[in-house]
Amino acid sequence: AQRVTQPEKLLSVFKGAPVELKCNYSYSGSPELFWYVQYSRQRLQLLLRHISRESIKGFTADLNKGETSFHLKKPFAQEEDSAMYYCALRSGSARQLTFGSGTQLTVLP
Amino acid sequence: KAGVTQTPRYLIKTRGQQVTLSCSPISGHRSVSWYQQTPGQGLQFLFEYFSETQRNKGNFPGRFSGRQFSNSRSEMNVSTLELGDSALYLCASSPAREGNEQFFGPGTRLTVL
């Protein structure tokens, strides 16, 4: 069975500090990994996916198959980054997303 | 394009009742998935429909069911409501059979008293 673990429920950093949101997964095949974000009073939206290898809003995430991790990083956090972040996995055979429990990021002024 | 819409946005029911939630996907999207979001269990997959057929189903009891219409609009039904069914129910649509990004709706907040 596939599983996504986000070990931190809450994470606070100061504006301008680096931020890393951790995500580990368990899946025997080749997964697709995603980061979704939910800003206050807004709907869940895709932030980035490992396939595209792009940087969105300064965030990057690298898939490390050896460590089965997909940590989300940003070198300089901004106050507008405060939100709930979900790591998600989609397996090859099933089309549904398996979500982690989420990390609430707060960027302090 | 208009985003995914869900109706109603809020719903209050009592135990034992049944409820139907509606989801209108983005125009042209044929795949619709449903998720349940609760503080304790997080986001959990309920089921996915594509071209009026259920393709995948999560680990939920048979009280949870759904369907999709020819215009890709989808409904989910929960019968014999229990207190634990109180949750935010999210609908997501994606464009193709081997869909990429899922676009989420605002959700329907169901409260069971």
Short mmCIF file of C-alpha atoms in Angstrom, two decimals:
data_model
loop_
_atom_site.label_atom_id
_atom_site.label_comp_id
_atom_site.label_asym_id
_atom_site.label_seq_id
_atom_site.Cartn_x
_atom_site.Cartn_y
_atom_site.Cartn_z
CA ALA A 1 0.00 0.00 0.00
CA GLN A 2 1.13 3.52 -0.66
CA ARG A 3 1.61 5.99 2.11
CA VAL A 4 2.72 9.62 2.42
CA THR A 5 4.16 10.97 5.65
CA GLN A 6 4.58 14.61 6.56
CA PRO A 7 6.19 14.54 9.99
CA GLU A 8 5.58 18.18 10.90
CA LYS A 9 2.02 19.35 11.52
CA LEU A 10 3.17 22.90 12.24
CA LEU A 11 6.22 24.79 11.05
CA SER A 12 7.10 28.39 11.79
CA VAL A 13 9.94 30.34 10.23
CA PHE A 14 10.86 34.00 10.05
CA LYS A 15 10.54 35.99 6.87
CA GLY A 16 13.69 35.64 4.77
CA ALA A 17 14.72 32.38 6.41
CA PRO A 18 14.99 29.14 4.46
CA VAL A 19 12.15 26.70 4.77
CA GLU A 20 11.95 22.98 4.20
CA LEU A 21 8.75 20.97 4.44
CA LYS A 22 9.42 17.27 4.71
CA CYS A 23 7.64 14.53 2.82
CA ASN A 24 8.43 10.83 2.79
CA TYR A 25 6.56 8.19 0.89
CA SER A 26 6.30 4.46 0.66
CA TYR A 27 5.46 2.87 -2.64
CA SER A 28 7.05 -0.05 -4.38
CA GLY A 29 6.80 1.28 -7.94
CA SER A 30 7.57 4.59 -9.60
CA PRO A 31 5.28 7.21 -8.13
CA GLU A 32 4.31 10.66 -9.24
CA LEU A 33 4.81 13.15 -6.44
CA PHE A 34 3.04 16.46 -5.98
CA TRP A 35 2.86 19.36 -3.60
CA TYR A 36 -0.51 21.02 -3.12
CA VAL A 37 -1.09 24.23 -1.20
CA GLN A 38 -4.17 25.65 0.45
CA TYR A 39 -4.09 29.33 1.36
CA SER A 40 -6.54 30.64 3.92
CA ARG A 41 -10.10 30.60 2.59
CA GLN A 42 -8.96 29.33 -0.81
CA ARG A 43 -9.28 26.01 -2.51
CA LEU A 44 -6.58 23.37 -2.73
CA GLN A 45 -4.29 24.01 -5.67
CA LEU A 46 -1.29 22.35 -7.24
CA LEU A 47 2.03 23.96 -6.36
CA LEU A 48 4.40 21.70 -8.22
CA ARG A 49 5.02 18.16 -9.37
CA HIS A 50 8.26 16.25 -9.60
CA ILE A 51 7.85 15.47 -13.30
CA SER A 52 8.04 19.10 -14.35
CA ARG A 53 11.09 19.86 -12.22
CA GLU A 54 10.13 23.52 -12.17
CA SER A 55 10.23 26.20 -9.52
CA ILE A 56 6.94 27.78 -8.55
CA LYS A 57 6.83 30.87 -6.32
CA GLY A 58 10.45 30.13 -5.45
CA PHE A 59 9.67 26.61 -4.22
CA THR A 60 11.48 23.53 -5.48
CA ALA A 61 11.24 19.86 -4.64
CA ASP A 62 13.50 17.03 -5.66
CA LEU A 63 12.45 13.44 -5.72
CA ASN A 64 15.00 11.29 -3.90
CA LYS A 65 14.15 7.70 -4.66
CA GLY A 66 16.89 6.36 -2.43
CA GLU A 67 15.50 8.13 0.61
CA THR A 68 11.91 7.98 -0.70
CA SER A 69 11.55 11.69 -0.03
CA PHE A 70 10.12 14.70 -1.82
CA HIS A 71 10.93 17.63 0.44
CA LEU A 72 9.71 21.10 -0.48
CA LYS A 73 12.23 23.90 -0.15
CA LYS A 74 12.42 27.64 -0.49
CA PRO A 75 15.57 29.64 0.25
CA PHE A 76 13.84 32.80 1.48
CA ALA A 77 10.36 32.46 2.97
CA GLN A 78 7.80 35.24 2.49
CA GLU A 79 4.78 36.03 4.65
CA GLU A 80 2.47 35.18 1.77
CA ASP A 81 3.83 31.62 1.84
CA SER A 82 1.88 30.99 5.04
CA ALA A 83 -0.53 28.20 4.15
CA MET A 84 -1.28 24.51 4.52
CA TYR A 85 0.94 22.32 2.37
CA TYR A 86 0.10 18.77 1.34
CA CYS A 87 2.40 16.25 -0.24
CA ALA A 88 0.62 13.76 -2.49
CA LEU A 89 1.45 10.62 -4.40
CA ARG A 90 -0.16 9.07 -7.43
CA SER A 91 0.75 5.54 -8.37
CA GLY A 92 1.01 4.23 -11.86
CA SER A 93 -2.02 1.99 -11.78
CA ALA A 94 -4.45 4.03 -9.73
CA ARG A 95 -5.32 7.54 -10.66
CA GLN A 96 -6.26 8.84 -7.25
CA LEU A 97 -4.02 10.95 -5.06
CA THR A 98 -2.82 9.73 -1.68
CA PHE A 99 -2.24 12.74 0.55
CA GLY A 100 -0.06 13.30 3.55
CA SER A 101 -1.57 14.83 6.66
CA GLY A 102 -0.33 18.29 5.77
CA THR A 103 2.02 20.86 7.27
CA GLN A 104 0.76 24.28 8.35
CA LEU A 105 3.50 26.76 7.51
CA THR A 106 3.54 30.13 9.23
CA VAL A 107 6.02 32.74 8.11
CA LEU A 108 6.56 35.30 10.85
CA PRO A 109 7.37 38.94 10.10
CA LYS B 1 -12.68 28.86 -17.82
CA ALA B 2 -14.82 28.64 -14.76
CA GLY B 3 -13.40 26.49 -11.99
CA VAL B 4 -14.86 23.41 -10.39
CA THR B 5 -18.09 24.24 -8.62
CA GLN B 6 -19.72 22.35 -5.80
CA THR B 7 -23.20 22.68 -4.37
CA PRO B 8 -24.30 23.21 -1.75
CA ARG B 9 -21.37 24.82 0.06
CA TYR B 10 -22.76 24.05 3.51
CA LEU B 11 -25.15 21.39 4.70
CA ILE B 12 -26.49 20.33 8.07
CA LYS B 13 -28.14 16.96 8.46
CA THR B 14 -29.09 14.65 11.31
CA ARG B 15 -28.02 11.07 11.90
CA GLY B 16 -29.82 8.55 9.76
CA GLN B 17 -30.62 10.98 6.97
CA GLN B 18 -29.13 10.82 3.52
CA VAL B 19 -27.44 13.55 1.53
CA THR B 20 -26.52 14.26 -2.08
CA LEU B 21 -23.66 16.54 -3.04
CA SER B 22 -23.08 17.89 -6.52
CA CYS B 23 -19.95 18.72 -8.48
CA SER B 24 -19.63 20.47 -11.83
CA PRO B 25 -16.18 19.97 -13.35
CA ILE B 26 -14.27 22.40 -15.49
CA SER B 27 -15.65 22.42 -19.01
CA GLY B 28 -14.02 19.67 -21.05
CA HIS B 29 -12.84 17.69 -18.05
CA ARG B 30 -14.10 14.13 -18.05
CA SER B 31 -12.60 12.78 -14.86
CA VAL B 32 -14.09 13.64 -11.49
CA SER B 33 -12.70 12.49 -8.16
CA TRP B 34 -14.15 12.89 -4.67
CA TYR B 35 -12.20 13.25 -1.43
CA GLN B 36 -13.20 13.50 2.20
CA GLN B 37 -11.25 15.90 4.40
CA THR B 38 -11.40 15.65 8.19
CA PRO B 39 -9.09 16.94 10.92
CA GLY B 40 -8.38 13.42 12.12
CA GLN B 41 -7.96 11.51 8.87
CA GLY B 42 -6.87 14.28 6.52
CA LEU B 43 -7.68 13.97 2.83
CA GLN B 44 -8.94 10.57 1.81
CA PHE B 45 -9.93 9.39 -1.62
CA LEU B 46 -13.54 8.31 -2.05
CA PHE B 47 -13.97 7.47 -5.74
CA GLU B 48 -13.23 8.57 -9.27
CA TYR B 49 -15.52 8.69 -12.29
CA PHE B 50 -14.62 8.89 -15.93
CA SER B 51 -17.13 8.87 -18.77
CA GLU B 52 -19.94 7.91 -16.40
CA THR B 53 -18.02 4.89 -15.06
CA GLN B 54 -16.50 4.46 -11.64
CA ARG B 55 -12.82 3.70 -12.19
CA ASN B 56 -11.46 3.65 -8.67
CA LYS B 57 -12.91 3.44 -5.22
CA GLY B 58 -11.36 4.19 -1.88
CA ASN B 59 -11.81 2.36 1.38
CA PHE B 60 -15.19 3.69 2.41
CA PRO B 61 -18.36 1.78 3.32
CA GLY B 62 -21.12 1.15 0.82
CA ARG B 63 -23.12 4.02 2.30
CA PHE B 64 -20.96 6.25 0.14
CA SER B 65 -21.85 6.13 -3.53
CA GLY B 66 -21.60 8.33 -6.55
CA ARG B 67 -22.41 8.71 -10.17
CA GLN B 68 -21.47 10.77 -13.16
CA PHE B 69 -23.73 12.11 -15.86
CA SER B 70 -23.13 12.42 -19.58
CA ASN B 71 -22.17 16.08 -19.16
CA SER B 72 -19.47 14.97 -16.66
CA ARG B 73 -21.27 16.49 -13.70
CA SER B 74 -21.04 14.20 -10.71
CA GLU B 75 -22.98 13.56 -7.56
CA MET B 76 -22.09 11.69 -4.44
CA ASN B 77 -24.59 10.29 -2.02
CA VAL B 78 -24.20 9.30 1.60
CA SER B 79 -26.99 7.27 3.13
CA THR B 80 -27.75 6.64 6.79
CA LEU B 81 -25.53 9.48 7.93
CA GLU B 82 -23.32 9.03 10.98
CA LEU B 83 -21.71 11.69 13.15
CA GLY B 84 -18.32 10.69 11.76
CA ASP B 85 -19.41 11.65 8.26
CA SER B 86 -19.07 15.31 9.21
CA ALA B 87 -16.34 16.55 6.90
CA LEU B 88 -15.40 18.75 4.00
CA TYR B 89 -16.10 16.88 0.77
CA LEU B 90 -13.90 17.95 -2.09
CA CYS B 91 -14.41 17.32 -5.75
CA ALA B 92 -11.58 17.47 -8.27
CA SER B 93 -11.66 17.32 -12.04
CA SER B 94 -8.96 16.59 -14.57
CA PRO B 95 -8.96 16.79 -18.33
CA ALA B 96 -8.16 13.34 -19.63
CA ARG B 97 -8.31 9.66 -18.93
CA GLU B 98 -4.65 9.67 -17.98
CA GLY B 99 -5.28 12.96 -16.23
CA ASN B 100 -2.53 15.13 -14.97
CA GLU B 101 -3.31 17.96 -12.65
CA GLN B 102 -6.46 17.69 -10.59
CA PHE B 103 -8.33 20.94 -10.10
CA PHE B 104 -10.19 21.13 -6.83
CA GLY B 105 -13.48 22.71 -6.00
CA PRO B 106 -14.18 24.74 -2.85
CA GLY B 107 -15.81 21.79 -1.12
CA THR B 108 -19.08 21.11 0.61
CA ARG B 109 -19.01 21.34 4.40
CA LEU B 110 -21.30 18.63 5.78
CA THR B 111 -22.23 18.68 9.43
CA VAL B 112 -24.10 15.72 10.88
CA LEU B 113 -25.89 16.35 14.16
#
